[in-house]
Short mmCIF file of C-alpha atoms in Angstrom, two decimals:
data_model
loop_
_atom_site.label_atom_id
_atom_site.label_comp_id
_atom_site.label_asym_id
_atom_site.label_seq_id
_atom_site.Cartn_x
_atom_site.Cartn_y
_atom_site.Cartn_z
CA MET Z 1 -97.81 17.89 -131.43
CA ARG Z 2 -93.84 17.22 -132.16
CA ASN Z 3 -92.82 19.88 -130.16
CA THR Z 4 -94.67 19.68 -127.24
CA ALA Z 5 -92.86 16.04 -127.03
CA ILE Z 6 -89.81 17.57 -127.89
CA GLY Z 7 -90.22 20.50 -125.20
CA ALA Z 8 -90.91 17.54 -122.80
CA THR Z 9 -88.28 15.33 -123.57
CA ALA Z 10 -85.80 18.23 -123.12
CA ALA Z 11 -87.07 18.69 -119.37
CA VAL Z 12 -86.63 15.12 -118.89
CA ALA Z 13 -83.33 15.30 -119.63
CA VAL Z 14 -82.11 18.34 -117.50
CA LEU Z 15 -84.44 16.85 -114.69
CA ALA Z 16 -82.50 13.74 -115.26
CA GLY Z 17 -79.07 15.31 -115.25
CA LEU Z 18 -79.74 17.24 -112.26
CA VAL Z 19 -80.53 13.52 -110.57
CA THR Z 20 -77.02 12.38 -111.68
CA SER Z 21 -75.18 15.51 -110.69
CA GLY Z 22 -76.63 15.74 -107.25
CA PRO Z 23 -77.94 18.51 -105.02
CA ALA Z 24 -76.46 21.77 -105.84
CA PRO Z 25 -74.03 22.94 -102.22
CA THR Z 26 -76.65 25.47 -100.35
CA ALA Z 27 -74.98 25.61 -96.93
CA ARG Z 28 -71.77 26.95 -97.46
CA ALA Z 29 -71.47 26.96 -93.61
CA ALA Z 30 -71.26 23.46 -92.81
CA SER Z 31 -68.11 23.15 -94.82
CA VAL Z 32 -66.23 25.75 -92.86
CA GLU Z 33 -64.52 24.30 -89.71
CA LYS Z 34 -65.56 26.00 -86.45
CA LYS Z 35 -63.63 28.71 -84.96
CA PRO Z 36 -61.93 27.85 -81.88
CA ALA Z 37 -62.63 29.98 -78.82
CA LYS Z 38 -61.01 33.20 -77.74
CA THR Z 39 -58.32 33.10 -75.26
CA ALA Z 40 -57.87 36.03 -72.80
CA SER Z 41 -54.66 37.34 -72.83
CA VAL Z 42 -52.68 40.40 -72.66
CA HIS Z 43 -49.28 41.36 -74.12
CA GLY Z 44 -47.08 44.19 -74.47
CA LYS Z 45 -44.20 46.05 -73.15
CA ALA Z 46 -44.40 50.18 -71.91
CA ARG Z 47 -43.14 52.74 -69.97
CA ILE Z 48 -45.61 54.51 -67.51
CA SER Z 49 -45.87 57.70 -65.65
CA TYR Z 50 -46.44 57.88 -62.35
CA ILE Z 51 -47.39 60.79 -60.10
CA GLU Z 52 -45.49 59.72 -57.27
CA SER Z 53 -42.08 59.75 -59.30
CA ILE Z 54 -42.53 61.42 -62.62
CA ASN Z 55 -39.17 61.49 -63.46
CA ASP Z 56 -38.35 58.09 -62.72
CA ASP Z 57 -37.93 55.34 -66.21
CA ILE Z 58 -40.50 52.92 -65.03
CA ARG Z 59 -41.17 50.04 -67.22
CA PHE Z 60 -43.53 46.97 -67.89
CA THR Z 61 -43.27 43.92 -69.55
CA ILE Z 62 -46.40 41.65 -69.91
CA HIS Z 63 -47.19 38.62 -71.69
CA ALA Z 64 -50.00 36.46 -70.33
CA GLU Z 65 -52.90 34.10 -70.96
CA GLN Z 66 -55.50 32.67 -69.21
CA THR Z 67 -55.22 28.77 -69.32
CA PRO Z 68 -59.14 27.51 -67.33
CA PHE Z 69 -58.86 24.75 -64.40
CA THR Z 70 -54.71 24.02 -64.69
CA ARG Z 71 -53.70 25.29 -61.62
CA PRO Z 72 -55.45 23.17 -58.44
CA VAL Z 73 -56.45 24.43 -55.29
CA PRO Z 74 -57.48 21.62 -52.73
CA PRO Z 75 -59.73 21.71 -51.04
CA GLU Z 76 -61.71 24.15 -52.21
CA ALA Z 77 -60.97 24.42 -55.78
CA PRO Z 78 -59.60 20.69 -56.65
CA GLU Z 79 -59.70 21.20 -60.57
CA GLY Z 80 -58.27 25.07 -60.51
CA LEU Z 81 -59.96 28.58 -61.29
CA SER Z 82 -61.48 29.96 -64.54
CA THR Z 83 -59.39 31.93 -64.24
CA ASP Z 84 -55.71 30.16 -63.62
CA ALA Z 85 -53.28 32.00 -66.47
CA ARG Z 86 -49.57 31.33 -67.63
CA GLY Z 87 -47.17 33.66 -68.62
CA THR Z 88 -44.27 36.06 -67.38
CA LEU Z 89 -44.19 39.42 -65.85
CA LYS Z 90 -41.21 42.17 -65.85
CA PHE Z 91 -40.61 45.29 -64.24
CA SER Z 92 -37.88 48.05 -63.91
CA HIS Z 93 -37.82 51.23 -61.76
CA THR Z 94 -35.11 53.39 -62.08
CA PRO Z 95 -34.62 56.46 -60.42
CA ARG Z 96 -32.91 59.81 -61.60
CA GLY Z 97 -29.26 58.80 -60.59
CA GLY Z 98 -30.34 55.67 -58.82
CA ALA Z 99 -30.25 52.32 -58.62
CA THR Z 100 -32.25 50.53 -61.00
CA GLY Z 101 -35.31 48.18 -58.71
CA TRP Z 102 -36.58 44.60 -60.66
CA ALA Z 103 -38.47 41.87 -60.80
CA GLU Z 104 -39.40 38.99 -62.68
CA ALA Z 105 -42.75 37.00 -61.57
CA ARG Z 106 -44.74 34.11 -63.10
CA VAL Z 107 -48.50 34.52 -64.17
CA ASP Z 108 -50.95 32.54 -62.03
CA CYS Z 109 -54.08 34.72 -62.32
CA LEU Z 110 -55.83 36.62 -65.16
CA VAL Z 111 -59.27 37.80 -65.75
CA THR Z 112 -60.68 40.92 -68.90
CA SER Z 113 -63.28 42.91 -69.11
CA GLY Z 114 -63.53 44.74 -72.82
CA ARG Z 115 -59.76 46.59 -72.95
CA THR Z 116 -59.40 45.67 -69.35
CA ALA Z 117 -57.38 43.16 -67.85
CA THR Z 118 -56.32 42.00 -64.11
CA LEU Z 119 -53.46 40.05 -62.82
CA THR Z 120 -51.50 38.35 -60.70
CA ALA Z 121 -47.71 37.00 -60.98
CA ILE Z 122 -45.41 35.54 -58.17
CA VAL Z 123 -42.13 37.00 -58.06
CA THR Z 124 -39.27 34.19 -59.42
CA LYS Z 125 -36.40 37.14 -59.18
CA SER Z 126 -35.91 40.02 -58.10
CA ASN Z 127 -33.77 42.77 -55.77
CA VAL Z 128 -36.16 44.74 -54.89
CA GLU Z 129 -39.54 42.29 -53.49
CA ASP Z 130 -39.67 39.09 -51.90
CA VAL Z 131 -39.78 35.44 -53.95
CA GLY Z 132 -42.85 34.21 -53.45
CA ALA Z 133 -44.84 37.40 -53.10
CA ARG Z 134 -47.51 37.88 -55.51
CA LEU Z 135 -48.15 41.42 -57.44
CA GLY Z 136 -51.10 42.61 -58.56
CA ILE Z 137 -51.32 44.53 -61.79
CA SER Z 138 -53.95 45.60 -64.32
CA VAL Z 139 -54.48 47.07 -67.71
CA GLN Z 140 -56.07 49.05 -69.42
CA GLN Z 141 -55.68 49.19 -73.87
CA GLY Z 142 -56.85 52.49 -74.54
CA GLY Z 143 -59.03 53.37 -77.43
CA LYS Z 144 -60.04 56.53 -79.72
CA GLY Z 145 -57.05 58.25 -79.34
CA GLU Z 146 -56.45 57.32 -75.51
CA PRO Z 147 -53.60 56.37 -74.18
CA ASP Z 148 -53.25 52.89 -72.02
CA ARG Z 149 -53.06 52.66 -68.36
CA LEU Z 150 -51.67 50.31 -66.07
CA GLY Z 151 -52.09 49.71 -61.92
CA PHE Z 152 -49.80 48.04 -59.97
CA SER Z 153 -50.18 46.92 -56.17
CA TRP Z 154 -47.87 48.79 -54.62
CA GLY Z 155 -47.02 52.48 -53.95
CA VAL Z 156 -50.41 54.30 -53.28
CA VAL Z 157 -52.52 50.90 -52.54
CA ASN Z 158 -52.80 47.50 -50.40
CA VAL Z 159 -51.77 49.76 -47.64
CA ASP Z 160 -53.08 47.87 -44.07
CA PRO Z 161 -53.07 50.54 -42.02
CA GLY Z 162 -53.41 47.63 -38.75
CA ASN Z 163 -50.27 45.65 -39.85
CA VAL Z 164 -47.47 47.21 -38.84
CA ASP Z 165 -43.94 45.96 -38.45
CA GLU Z 166 -41.25 46.17 -35.87
CA ASN Z 167 -40.43 49.34 -36.56
CA GLY Z 168 -44.03 50.76 -36.88
CA ARG Z 169 -44.38 50.94 -40.63
CA PRO Z 170 -47.55 49.30 -41.99
CA VAL Z 171 -46.84 45.96 -43.74
CA ARG Z 172 -48.23 45.54 -47.01
CA PRO Z 173 -50.97 43.07 -47.79
CA GLN Z 174 -50.14 40.22 -50.07
CA ALA Z 175 -52.41 40.53 -53.19
CA GLY Z 176 -54.80 38.14 -53.57
CA THR Z 177 -55.44 36.04 -56.87
CA CYS Z 178 -56.59 38.58 -60.09
CA MET Z 179 -56.59 41.28 -57.52
CA ALA Z 180 -55.05 44.27 -58.48
CA PRO Z 181 -55.99 48.59 -58.38
CA ALA Z 182 -57.39 50.35 -60.92
CA PRO Z 183 -54.85 51.21 -64.16
CA PHE Z 184 -53.93 54.59 -62.22
CA THR Z 185 -51.04 55.64 -64.57
CA THR Z 186 -50.62 56.40 -67.64
CA VAL Z 187 -48.27 55.15 -70.65
CA VAL Z 188 -45.87 57.38 -72.22
CA LYS Z 189 -43.96 54.52 -74.79
CA GLY Z 190 -45.41 51.73 -76.27
CA GLY Z 191 -48.57 49.30 -74.92
CA PHE Z 192 -50.34 46.52 -74.55
CA LYS Z 193 -52.84 44.65 -76.20
CA VAL Z 194 -55.53 42.95 -74.76
CA VAL Z 195 -57.78 40.23 -76.03
CA HIS Z 196 -61.37 39.60 -73.91
CA ALA Z 197 -63.00 36.07 -73.08
CA GLU Z 198 -65.77 35.09 -70.81
CA ILE Z 199 -64.77 33.00 -67.91
CA THR Z 200 -65.46 29.30 -68.41
CA LYS Z 201 -67.83 27.95 -65.79
CA SER Z 202 -66.34 25.97 -62.86
CA PRO Z 203 -66.99 22.04 -63.42
CA ALA Z 204 -67.45 21.47 -59.33
CA GLN Z 205 -69.48 23.87 -56.97
CA PRO Z 206 -70.43 26.87 -59.57
CA GLU Z 207 -72.00 28.72 -57.27
CA ALA Z 208 -69.54 27.94 -53.92
CA ALA Z 209 -67.90 31.40 -54.20
CA ILE Z 210 -71.21 32.92 -54.71
CA ARG Z 211 -72.79 31.76 -51.38
CA ARG Z 212 -69.59 32.63 -49.81
CA GLY Z 213 -69.68 36.42 -50.82
#
């Protein structure tokens, strides 16, 4: 009987200790702060090989990130678009033995999918492009040993044969926001890092763009 009483007393003491100290932490996740949502972006610089100018030195530098709903487009999108973006685009094209053509532009749109991104930028300075023109760029980050790739909205694409100037030459249409061709050139030096993030649902008239299509 004495041994039983001692055992009971010890059990009560253990339970009392547990009550006093409080429950042990069981949900570690609750103490960890929620990670912020990823932001779509593309960063890097590279020299490309372009089939139409195979011996030329053509380089691109891109730093862009998505900033949804920061560029109002009244009246259709008074709060802006989910693909609004900021950043810079620079390119240079030096033909063998020729003068360098170059441009700097302000990024206004970016959308991603996996390792691929398309973006547009408005020219701010250039000796070959009109200031205010919108340029479209696509980037594909290579995988499994494949090289990165890049496309641009001039050269062999974005031609409207029915739209000609006074000399009969086709006029290049302006690229719409985030409109760019597939990445048809190969990066031969440098590269790009693409971070994918799903686009954010529009707070106003979310179905309008789909209905218009």
